[in-house]
Short mmCIF file of C-alpha atoms and ligand atoms in Angstrom, two decimals:
data_model
loop_
_atom_site.label_atom_id
_atom_site.label_comp_id
_atom_site.label_asym_id
_atom_site.label_seq_id
_atom_site.Cartn_x
_atom_site.Cartn_y
_atom_site.Cartn_z
CA MET A 15 -128.36 20.79 -98.85
CA ASN A 16 -131.50 20.35 -100.99
CA ALA A 17 -132.30 17.13 -102.49
CA PRO A 18 -132.55 16.67 -106.30
CA ALA A 19 -136.28 16.25 -107.37
CA GLY A 20 -137.82 13.50 -105.56
CA LYS A 21 -134.67 12.52 -103.72
CA MET A 22 -134.15 13.07 -99.99
CA THR A 23 -131.02 14.46 -98.33
CA MET A 24 -128.94 12.33 -95.91
CA GLU A 25 -130.16 14.66 -93.08
CA GLN A 26 -133.75 14.07 -93.87
CA LEU A 27 -133.24 10.35 -94.12
CA VAL A 28 -131.43 9.83 -90.89
CA SER A 29 -133.89 12.00 -89.07
CA LEU A 30 -136.96 10.19 -90.55
CA CYS A 31 -135.24 6.85 -89.82
CA LYS A 32 -134.79 7.74 -86.14
CA ARG A 33 -138.15 9.57 -85.64
CA ARG A 34 -140.27 6.84 -87.14
CA GLY A 35 -138.20 3.84 -85.78
CA PHE A 36 -136.44 2.48 -88.79
CA VAL A 37 -132.89 2.85 -87.73
CA PHE A 38 -131.09 3.91 -84.44
CA GLN A 39 -127.46 4.35 -83.76
CA SER A 40 -126.07 1.36 -81.94
CA SER A 41 -125.83 1.88 -78.13
CA GLU A 42 -126.92 5.41 -78.67
CA VAL A 43 -127.29 6.10 -74.84
CA TYR A 44 -123.50 5.59 -74.45
CA GLY A 45 -122.75 8.02 -77.44
CA GLY A 46 -122.96 5.30 -80.13
CA ILE A 47 -120.26 3.32 -81.74
CA GLY A 48 -118.93 4.10 -85.28
CA GLY A 49 -120.19 1.70 -87.99
CA PHE A 50 -122.80 -0.10 -86.11
CA TRP A 51 -126.72 0.46 -86.28
CA ASP A 52 -129.78 -1.09 -84.74
CA TYR A 53 -132.91 -1.53 -86.68
CA GLY A 54 -136.10 -0.30 -84.88
CA PRO A 55 -139.73 -1.78 -85.06
CA LEU A 56 -140.37 -0.52 -88.65
CA GLY A 57 -136.67 -1.14 -89.73
CA VAL A 58 -136.80 -4.89 -88.76
CA GLU A 59 -139.96 -5.27 -90.89
CA LEU A 60 -138.60 -3.63 -93.91
CA LYS A 61 -135.26 -5.45 -93.58
CA ASN A 62 -137.04 -8.87 -93.23
CA ASN A 63 -139.32 -7.97 -96.29
CA ILE A 64 -136.14 -7.31 -98.29
CA LYS A 65 -134.63 -10.59 -97.33
CA ARG A 66 -137.84 -12.35 -98.12
CA ALA A 67 -138.03 -10.94 -101.56
CA TRP A 68 -134.39 -11.97 -102.30
CA TRP A 69 -134.98 -15.46 -100.95
CA LYS A 70 -138.24 -15.82 -102.88
CA ALA A 71 -136.57 -14.91 -106.18
CA THR A 72 -133.24 -16.58 -105.56
CA VAL A 73 -134.36 -19.91 -103.88
CA GLN A 74 -138.09 -20.45 -103.63
CA GLU A 75 -139.08 -19.61 -107.21
CA ARG A 76 -136.13 -21.47 -108.84
CA THR A 77 -135.45 -25.14 -109.18
CA ASP A 78 -131.66 -24.93 -109.29
CA VAL A 79 -130.81 -23.13 -105.92
CA VAL A 80 -130.75 -24.29 -102.49
CA GLY A 81 -130.27 -22.47 -99.21
CA LEU A 82 -127.69 -22.60 -96.38
CA ASP A 83 -127.16 -20.83 -93.02
CA ALA A 84 -123.45 -21.46 -92.06
CA ALA A 85 -121.65 -20.27 -88.85
CA ILE A 86 -120.09 -16.81 -88.67
CA ILE A 87 -116.83 -17.97 -87.15
CA MET A 88 -115.18 -20.61 -89.26
CA ASN A 89 -111.82 -22.57 -88.91
CA PRO A 90 -109.37 -19.79 -89.46
CA ARG A 91 -107.48 -21.99 -92.19
CA ALA A 92 -110.52 -21.10 -94.28
CA TRP A 93 -109.51 -17.58 -94.36
CA LYS A 94 -105.86 -18.52 -95.14
CA ALA A 95 -107.21 -20.45 -98.18
CA SER A 96 -109.59 -17.77 -99.26
CA GLY A 97 -106.75 -15.21 -99.35
CA HIS A 98 -108.40 -12.96 -96.78
CA ILE A 99 -105.64 -13.36 -94.11
CA ASP A 100 -102.99 -12.11 -96.69
CA THR A 101 -104.85 -9.81 -98.93
CA PHE A 102 -107.97 -8.35 -97.31
CA ALA A 103 -106.37 -5.24 -96.40
CA ASP A 104 -106.16 -1.60 -97.18
CA PRO A 105 -102.97 0.58 -96.99
CA MET A 106 -103.12 2.95 -94.01
CA VAL A 107 -101.25 6.05 -92.78
CA ASP A 108 -101.54 7.44 -89.27
CA CYS A 109 -100.91 11.04 -88.20
CA ARG A 110 -98.18 11.47 -85.76
CA SER A 111 -99.86 14.53 -84.23
CA CYS A 112 -103.58 13.84 -83.98
CA LYS A 113 -103.43 10.15 -84.32
CA ARG A 114 -106.04 9.95 -86.95
CA ARG A 115 -105.92 7.20 -89.43
CA PHE A 116 -106.49 7.46 -93.13
CA ARG A 117 -106.77 5.15 -96.15
CA THR A 118 -104.08 6.15 -98.59
CA ASP A 119 -106.62 6.28 -101.38
CA GLU A 120 -108.61 8.90 -99.35
CA LEU A 121 -105.61 11.43 -99.15
CA PRO A 122 -105.73 14.41 -101.41
CA SER A 123 -102.85 12.92 -103.42
CA PRO A 124 -101.16 9.58 -103.06
CA GLU A 125 -97.81 11.13 -102.24
CA SER A 126 -99.32 13.37 -99.40
CA ARG A 127 -97.11 13.32 -96.36
CA VAL A 128 -99.25 15.83 -94.30
CA CYS A 129 -102.41 15.14 -92.41
CA PRO A 130 -105.55 16.47 -94.15
CA GLU A 131 -107.10 17.24 -90.68
CA CYS A 132 -104.26 18.84 -88.63
CA GLY A 133 -101.38 19.32 -90.96
CA GLY A 134 -99.19 16.88 -88.91
CA ALA A 135 -96.78 14.43 -90.43
CA LEU A 136 -97.94 11.05 -91.69
CA THR A 137 -96.37 7.53 -91.05
CA GLU A 138 -95.42 5.35 -94.04
CA PRO A 139 -98.31 3.29 -95.37
CA ARG A 140 -99.04 0.08 -93.60
CA MET A 141 -101.39 -2.63 -94.59
CA PHE A 142 -104.33 -2.76 -92.23
CA ASN A 143 -106.38 -6.08 -92.27
CA LEU A 144 -110.18 -5.64 -92.32
CA MET A 145 -111.07 -8.79 -90.49
CA PHE A 146 -112.24 -8.53 -86.93
CA LYS A 147 -110.12 -10.94 -84.67
CA THR A 148 -111.44 -12.82 -81.59
CA PHE A 149 -110.24 -15.75 -79.56
CA VAL A 150 -112.10 -19.17 -79.32
CA GLY A 151 -111.89 -20.80 -75.91
CA PRO A 152 -110.34 -19.71 -72.69
CA VAL A 153 -106.83 -18.91 -73.72
CA GLU A 154 -106.01 -15.70 -75.62
CA ASP A 155 -102.95 -16.94 -77.71
CA GLU A 156 -102.05 -17.03 -81.32
CA ALA A 157 -103.28 -20.60 -81.69
CA SER A 158 -106.90 -19.57 -80.61
CA VAL A 159 -107.29 -16.63 -82.88
CA ALA A 160 -110.34 -16.86 -85.04
CA TYR A 161 -112.10 -14.14 -87.32
CA LEU A 162 -115.59 -12.87 -87.76
CA ARG A 163 -116.35 -13.67 -91.44
CA PRO A 164 -116.03 -10.67 -93.77
CA GLU A 165 -118.27 -12.24 -96.31
CA THR A 166 -120.70 -15.21 -96.20
CA ALA A 167 -119.48 -16.86 -99.32
CA GLN A 168 -116.63 -19.06 -97.67
CA GLY A 169 -119.22 -20.90 -95.60
CA ILE A 170 -120.86 -21.81 -98.84
CA PHE A 171 -117.73 -23.02 -100.58
CA VAL A 172 -116.58 -25.16 -97.61
CA ASN A 173 -120.07 -26.81 -97.67
CA PHE A 174 -120.04 -27.46 -101.43
CA ASP A 175 -119.53 -31.27 -101.01
CA ASN A 176 -122.11 -31.53 -98.05
CA VAL A 177 -124.76 -29.72 -100.19
CA LEU A 178 -123.92 -31.76 -103.36
CA THR A 179 -124.19 -35.16 -101.75
CA THR A 180 -127.33 -34.39 -99.77
CA THR A 181 -129.20 -32.73 -102.51
CA ARG A 182 -127.91 -34.65 -105.61
CA LYS A 183 -127.77 -31.38 -107.54
CA LYS A 184 -126.37 -31.45 -111.06
CA LEU A 185 -124.49 -28.56 -112.57
CA PRO A 186 -125.43 -25.71 -112.86
CA PHE A 187 -126.84 -25.14 -109.48
CA GLY A 188 -126.54 -22.58 -106.71
CA ILE A 189 -126.33 -22.27 -102.99
CA ALA A 190 -127.74 -19.01 -101.42
CA GLN A 191 -127.20 -17.66 -98.04
CA ILE A 192 -128.30 -14.57 -95.99
CA GLY A 193 -126.17 -13.62 -92.99
CA LYS A 194 -124.11 -11.12 -91.09
CA ALA A 195 -120.67 -10.18 -92.15
CA PHE A 196 -118.14 -7.89 -90.36
CA ARG A 197 -115.35 -5.71 -91.68
CA ASN A 198 -113.29 -3.35 -89.63
CA GLU A 199 -113.88 -0.53 -92.20
CA ILE A 200 -111.38 2.29 -91.64
CA THR A 201 -113.89 4.85 -92.58
CA PRO A 202 -117.44 3.65 -91.90
CA GLY A 203 -120.05 6.30 -92.92
CA ASN A 204 -122.83 7.59 -95.07
CA PHE A 205 -125.29 6.30 -92.51
CA ILE A 206 -125.84 2.55 -93.13
CA PHE A 207 -124.05 2.49 -96.49
CA ARG A 208 -120.66 1.39 -95.06
CA ASP A 209 -120.91 -0.36 -91.75
CA ARG A 210 -118.67 -2.57 -89.68
CA GLU A 211 -121.41 -5.11 -89.02
CA PHE A 212 -123.83 -5.69 -91.89
CA GLU A 213 -125.88 -8.32 -93.69
CA GLN A 214 -125.10 -10.03 -96.97
CA MET A 215 -127.30 -11.99 -99.36
CA GLU A 216 -124.95 -14.06 -101.53
CA LEU A 217 -125.50 -16.76 -104.12
CA GLU A 218 -122.72 -18.95 -105.25
CA TYR A 219 -123.82 -20.43 -108.53
CA PHE A 220 -121.58 -23.30 -109.76
CA VAL A 221 -121.21 -24.03 -113.49
CA LEU A 222 -119.22 -26.24 -115.95
CA PRO A 223 -116.01 -24.40 -116.88
CA GLY A 224 -116.42 -23.00 -120.45
CA THR A 225 -120.09 -22.03 -119.71
CA ASP A 226 -119.08 -19.39 -116.95
CA GLU A 227 -118.99 -16.36 -119.13
CA GLU A 228 -122.43 -16.93 -120.42
CA TRP A 229 -123.88 -17.69 -117.02
CA HIS A 230 -122.06 -14.65 -115.70
CA GLN A 231 -123.93 -12.34 -118.18
CA ARG A 232 -127.29 -14.29 -117.47
CA TRP A 233 -126.87 -13.47 -113.80
CA ILE A 234 -125.96 -9.70 -114.38
CA ASP A 235 -129.22 -9.41 -116.26
CA GLU A 236 -131.16 -11.40 -113.79
CA ARG A 237 -129.95 -9.28 -110.73
CA PHE A 238 -130.47 -6.02 -112.57
CA ASN A 239 -134.06 -6.97 -113.27
CA TRP A 240 -134.45 -7.92 -109.43
CA TRP A 241 -133.66 -4.40 -108.48
CA LEU A 242 -136.12 -3.12 -110.95
CA SER A 243 -138.75 -5.60 -109.58
CA LEU A 244 -138.23 -3.98 -106.14
CA GLY A 245 -139.47 -0.87 -107.65
CA ILE A 246 -136.09 0.96 -108.02
CA ARG A 247 -136.24 3.37 -110.79
CA ARG A 248 -134.13 2.43 -113.85
CA GLU A 249 -132.66 5.87 -114.28
CA ASN A 250 -131.04 5.54 -110.81
CA LEU A 251 -129.30 2.20 -111.58
CA HIS A 252 -126.42 1.36 -113.77
CA LEU A 253 -123.95 -1.28 -114.42
CA ARG A 254 -120.11 -0.78 -114.01
CA GLU A 255 -117.53 -3.08 -115.24
CA HIS A 256 -114.47 -3.47 -113.14
CA SER A 257 -111.26 -2.52 -114.86
CA ALA A 258 -108.33 -5.10 -114.99
CA ASP A 259 -106.43 -3.46 -112.17
CA GLU A 260 -109.31 -3.38 -109.68
CA LEU A 261 -110.34 -6.94 -110.17
CA SER A 262 -110.21 -9.06 -106.96
CA HIS A 263 -107.51 -11.71 -106.78
CA TYR A 264 -110.12 -14.46 -107.53
CA SER A 265 -112.02 -12.72 -110.22
CA LYS A 266 -111.97 -13.09 -114.03
CA ARG A 267 -114.64 -10.45 -114.58
CA THR A 268 -116.78 -8.30 -112.17
CA VAL A 269 -119.65 -6.00 -112.83
CA ASP A 270 -121.20 -3.91 -110.06
CA ILE A 271 -124.77 -2.69 -110.00
CA GLU A 272 -124.70 0.88 -108.78
CA TYR A 273 -127.25 3.25 -107.48
CA ASP A 274 -127.19 6.96 -107.78
CA PHE A 275 -127.17 7.98 -104.11
CA PRO A 276 -127.87 11.73 -103.61
CA PHE A 277 -124.88 11.92 -101.07
CA ALA A 278 -122.22 9.96 -102.99
CA GLY A 279 -123.31 9.68 -106.68
CA PHE A 280 -123.34 6.22 -108.32
CA SER A 281 -121.98 3.64 -105.77
CA GLU A 282 -121.90 -0.04 -105.53
CA ILE A 283 -125.06 -1.91 -104.16
CA GLU A 284 -124.23 -5.29 -105.61
CA GLY A 285 -121.26 -7.15 -107.20
CA ILE A 286 -121.57 -9.87 -109.66
CA ALA A 287 -118.27 -11.74 -109.99
CA ASN A 288 -116.91 -14.59 -112.08
CA ARG A 289 -114.72 -16.10 -109.15
CA THR A 290 -113.57 -19.00 -111.54
CA ASP A 291 -112.43 -22.21 -109.78
CA PHE A 292 -110.36 -20.31 -107.33
CA ASP A 293 -112.27 -20.80 -104.05
CA LEU A 294 -113.11 -24.53 -104.47
CA ALA A 295 -109.52 -25.24 -105.75
CA ARG A 296 -107.91 -23.36 -102.76
CA HIS A 297 -110.25 -25.13 -100.28
CA SER A 298 -109.42 -28.51 -101.67
CA GLU A 299 -105.73 -27.74 -101.51
CA PHE A 300 -105.65 -26.38 -97.98
CA SER A 301 -108.13 -28.88 -96.51
CA GLY A 302 -106.94 -31.98 -98.33
CA ARG A 303 -110.66 -32.78 -99.07
CA SER A 304 -111.50 -32.77 -102.82
CA LEU A 305 -114.27 -30.23 -103.48
CA SER A 306 -114.93 -31.40 -106.93
CA TYR A 307 -117.81 -32.58 -109.13
CA PHE A 308 -118.13 -35.73 -111.18
CA ASP A 309 -119.21 -34.81 -114.51
CA GLU A 310 -121.00 -37.90 -116.04
CA PRO A 311 -121.01 -36.92 -119.69
CA SER A 312 -117.17 -36.51 -119.74
CA GLY A 313 -116.60 -39.17 -117.13
CA GLU A 314 -114.12 -37.05 -115.08
CA HIS A 315 -113.89 -35.10 -111.82
CA ILE A 316 -113.91 -31.30 -112.52
CA THR A 317 -113.72 -28.16 -110.28
CA PRO A 318 -116.75 -26.02 -111.23
CA TYR A 319 -116.49 -22.41 -111.87
CA VAL A 320 -118.53 -19.95 -109.66
CA ILE A 321 -120.63 -17.03 -110.53
CA GLU A 322 -121.38 -14.93 -107.49
CA PRO A 323 -124.01 -12.19 -107.21
CA SER A 324 -123.25 -10.52 -103.70
CA MET A 325 -125.26 -7.75 -102.25
CA GLY A 326 -125.64 -6.10 -98.96
CA VAL A 327 -129.05 -5.90 -97.11
CA ASP A 328 -128.29 -2.62 -95.45
CA ARG A 329 -127.28 -0.94 -98.68
CA CYS A 330 -130.49 -2.31 -100.26
CA PHE A 331 -132.55 -0.88 -97.29
CA LEU A 332 -131.03 2.58 -97.88
CA THR A 333 -131.55 2.31 -101.69
CA VAL A 334 -135.32 1.29 -101.15
CA LEU A 335 -135.89 4.13 -98.76
CA ILE A 336 -134.18 6.78 -100.88
CA ASP A 337 -135.86 5.69 -104.14
CA SER A 338 -139.32 5.39 -102.71
CA TYR A 339 -139.27 8.75 -100.98
CA ALA A 340 -141.55 11.39 -102.61
CA GLU A 341 -142.97 14.87 -101.67
CA GLU A 342 -146.17 16.03 -103.12
CA GLU A 343 -148.38 19.04 -102.80
CA VAL A 344 -152.02 18.27 -101.95
CA ARG A 345 -154.55 21.02 -101.63
CA GLY A 346 -151.81 23.41 -100.72
CA GLU A 347 -150.24 21.12 -98.24
CA LYS A 348 -147.04 19.13 -98.41
CA ARG A 349 -147.46 15.36 -98.21
CA VAL A 350 -144.38 13.16 -97.65
CA LEU A 351 -144.77 9.52 -98.82
CA MET A 352 -142.82 6.45 -99.45
CA ARG A 353 -143.97 4.71 -102.54
CA LEU A 354 -142.93 1.24 -101.26
CA LYS A 355 -143.90 -1.71 -103.14
CA SER A 356 -146.48 -3.39 -100.89
CA GLU A 357 -144.44 -6.53 -100.38
CA LEU A 358 -141.56 -4.24 -98.85
CA ALA A 359 -143.87 -2.03 -96.79
CA PRO A 360 -143.37 -2.54 -93.06
CA VAL A 361 -147.01 -2.02 -92.30
CA LYS A 362 -149.52 -3.20 -94.82
CA VAL A 363 -152.78 -1.96 -93.29
CA ALA A 364 -153.46 0.58 -90.66
CA VAL A 365 -156.73 0.63 -88.84
CA LEU A 366 -157.99 4.03 -87.95
CA PRO A 367 -161.05 4.76 -85.93
CA LEU A 368 -162.48 8.17 -87.15
CA SER A 369 -162.19 9.39 -83.34
CA ARG A 370 -161.74 8.00 -80.02
CA ASN A 371 -165.62 8.04 -79.54
CA GLU A 372 -166.38 5.04 -77.11
CA LYS A 373 -169.07 3.89 -79.58
CA LEU A 374 -166.46 3.45 -82.42
CA LEU A 375 -163.63 1.75 -80.57
CA PRO A 376 -165.02 -1.61 -80.08
CA THR A 377 -165.86 -2.06 -83.81
CA ALA A 378 -162.52 -0.63 -84.84
CA GLU A 379 -160.84 -3.13 -82.46
CA ARG A 380 -162.75 -5.97 -84.07
CA VAL A 381 -161.76 -4.93 -87.55
CA TRP A 382 -158.07 -4.85 -86.23
CA GLU A 383 -158.39 -8.17 -84.76
CA LEU A 384 -159.89 -9.82 -87.94
CA LEU A 385 -156.83 -8.40 -89.99
CA ARG A 386 -153.93 -9.08 -87.63
CA PRO A 387 -153.46 -12.80 -88.54
CA HIS A 388 -153.23 -11.84 -92.33
CA PHE A 389 -151.30 -8.66 -92.52
CA MET A 390 -148.75 -6.61 -90.55
CA THR A 391 -150.99 -3.90 -89.19
CA GLN A 392 -151.06 -0.94 -87.00
CA PHE A 393 -153.84 0.74 -84.89
CA ASP A 394 -153.72 4.46 -84.64
CA ASP A 395 -156.44 6.58 -82.84
CA ALA A 396 -154.26 9.64 -81.83
CA GLN A 397 -154.98 13.07 -83.49
CA SER A 398 -156.89 13.92 -86.60
CA ILE A 399 -157.59 11.46 -89.31
CA GLY A 400 -155.79 13.73 -91.84
CA ARG A 401 -152.70 13.66 -89.59
CA ARG A 402 -152.87 9.80 -89.25
CA TYR A 403 -153.01 9.40 -93.04
CA ARG A 404 -150.00 11.47 -93.38
CA ARG A 405 -148.12 9.37 -90.74
CA GLN A 406 -148.90 6.14 -92.53
CA ASP A 407 -148.07 7.78 -95.97
CA GLU A 408 -144.58 8.67 -94.53
CA ILE A 409 -143.91 5.05 -93.67
CA GLY A 410 -145.18 3.73 -96.81
CA THR A 411 -148.44 1.93 -95.51
CA PRO A 412 -150.22 0.96 -98.75
CA LEU A 413 -153.77 0.86 -97.28
CA CYS A 414 -155.71 2.56 -94.36
CA VAL A 415 -159.11 1.39 -93.17
CA THR A 416 -161.13 3.86 -91.45
CA VAL A 417 -163.99 2.88 -89.11
CA ASP A 418 -166.60 5.73 -88.77
CA PHE A 419 -170.05 6.40 -87.38
CA GLU A 420 -171.64 4.95 -90.65
CA THR A 421 -169.70 1.76 -89.97
CA LEU A 422 -172.05 1.20 -87.16
CA GLU A 423 -175.07 1.63 -89.36
CA ASP A 424 -174.00 -0.13 -92.55
CA GLY A 425 -171.16 -2.54 -91.59
CA ALA A 426 -168.78 -1.02 -94.07
CA VAL A 427 -165.43 0.79 -93.79
CA THR A 428 -163.48 3.06 -95.83
CA VAL A 429 -160.25 1.85 -97.53
CA ARG A 430 -157.86 4.50 -98.67
CA ASP A 431 -155.01 3.94 -101.14
CA ARG A 432 -151.66 5.59 -100.23
CA ASP A 433 -150.68 6.52 -103.75
CA SER A 434 -153.88 7.66 -105.46
CA MET A 435 -155.52 8.73 -102.09
CA GLU A 436 -158.88 7.27 -103.53
CA GLN A 437 -161.33 5.91 -101.06
CA MET A 438 -163.75 3.25 -101.35
CA ARG A 439 -166.48 1.72 -99.01
CA VAL A 440 -166.14 -1.98 -98.40
CA PRO A 441 -168.36 -4.12 -96.22
CA VAL A 442 -166.38 -5.68 -93.29
CA SER A 443 -167.68 -9.08 -94.42
CA GLY A 444 -165.56 -8.62 -97.78
CA LEU A 445 -162.74 -6.65 -96.20
CA LEU A 446 -160.04 -9.49 -96.18
CA ASP A 447 -160.65 -10.33 -99.83
CA ALA A 448 -160.78 -6.65 -100.87
CA LEU A 449 -157.37 -6.12 -99.11
CA ARG A 450 -155.75 -9.26 -100.49
CA GLU A 451 -156.82 -8.04 -103.95
CA LYS A 452 -155.02 -4.84 -103.43
CA LEU A 453 -151.87 -6.36 -101.95
CA PRO A 454 -151.39 -9.06 -104.55
CA SER A 455 -147.76 -9.87 -103.86
CA LEU A 456 -148.47 -11.01 -100.19
P1 ATP B 30 -117.00 -1.33 -101.38
O1 ATP B 30 -116.11 -1.17 -102.57
O2 ATP B 30 -118.12 -0.37 -101.18
O3 ATP B 30 -116.12 -1.44 -99.98
P2 ATP B 30 -116.82 -4.15 -101.67
O4 ATP B 30 -116.42 -4.17 -103.26
O5 ATP B 30 -115.74 -4.38 -100.78
O6 ATP B 30 -117.67 -2.80 -101.42
P3 ATP B 30 -118.04 -6.72 -101.76
O7 ATP B 30 -116.96 -7.30 -101.09
O8 ATP B 30 -118.29 -6.84 -103.21
O9 ATP B 30 -118.07 -5.11 -101.45
O10 ATP B 30 -119.38 -6.96 -101.04
C1 ATP B 30 -120.71 -7.25 -101.57
C2 ATP B 30 -121.59 -6.35 -101.10
O11 ATP B 30 -121.77 -6.33 -99.77
C3 ATP B 30 -121.59 -4.85 -101.57
O12 ATP B 30 -122.14 -4.66 -102.90
C4 ATP B 30 -122.39 -4.23 -100.46
O13 ATP B 30 -123.75 -4.12 -100.78
C5 ATP B 30 -122.10 -5.04 -99.33
N1 ATP B 30 -121.07 -4.44 -98.37
C6 ATP B 30 -119.77 -4.65 -98.48
N2 ATP B 30 -119.17 -3.90 -97.54
C7 ATP B 30 -120.09 -3.30 -96.78
C8 ATP B 30 -120.12 -2.46 -95.75
N3 ATP B 30 -118.95 -2.22 -95.08
N4 ATP B 30 -121.30 -2.10 -95.19
C9 ATP B 30 -122.50 -2.34 -95.72
N5 ATP B 30 -122.45 -3.22 -96.87
C10 ATP B 30 -121.32 -3.67 -97.37
#
């Protein structure tokens, strides 16, 4: 399969991610396990940079949002209150012959009674809950059943009062959280698009009832612009309004941000929902503790409405890699590069001695030492300089610093720019400042 112009195919992506150490199959030596992935040395850098960019825009730069890091396992009553125990399920059928399991909405037609894989007969549809179950404590009975959270949001709702009293925030204000979520997806796939273990970045933004529709629209715009600020191309993004029959049980209106994936077309990367007062009201009801807000101007206790921008880190990772991938022809040779924004690039600066000549290495190592406290760096002295530039281009390193024989004479190095491939001579004494200027977002 050939990628549309400037877009990589899934095969290219998976192979690049493995070859360069972005993403590995989980427990690959045992044959892997479906829906679980490990992030390698470059992957963990990119993932952390994505999380940092979100946290900066959502918490650090705002005055009305604070952070939280809640436990993955909660009192199971929280999931009864949220509706997940009763409704977080997909209808499934099993094949009586080959034993494969399918979501009914994946079958060629809803009334299919024959297995699409082997032609065997299918069972009646049954609801299959997507929450992973476990047991807390030594006894494995019904009373000790607990769940791995399928979304981070509920940890925020149950802490509403704690955060309100400790921060004295006034409406409107938000609580943001980044953390793992788990869903026993029936059909994980498309690489890290649909996983069974993934990470979410969620903001629950509490507002006065009646102002919710306006705030919802503001957050839709805000979040769309955030994706643009990551460098994602506008033509590959669009908004999709949920129709009435697909709205979640808690939602008054939901708009998804979708990205045009080469393997699946436009698909959800973030959902922005107006969750009304559903969650706070339900947790108040089920816990017996009031999760309300005293509104001074009206002199009464109210249950705030909630606007929720919710996105997956892994899907963002996939989007960023696909969107920044480029192939160029340079002097008759193909060059593959990731046009990553410098704040996202796993490696900011590579230090490259022109050769392994023993006269060059100590100087190159000193330059590397100078930069390490300030930037994520790599040192590479294997193979020709041209090949090393290509290797750095492929992982999106914005700048390369080359130490050559002239450096020994004039104390200057060559700084090469990934996108323009322009090179300039910079004295080592001014190198830090010059790099900082070229990496303004750090
Ligand atoms: P989908 O329709 O693709 O299953 P969803 O509507 O169930 O997604 P939400 O519950 O709205 O997803 O979750 C919010 C965000 O979390 C999604 O936009 C997505 O980025 C991420 N996400 C959800 N499920 C997964 C998953 N299985 N793997 C990776 N990311 C996920």
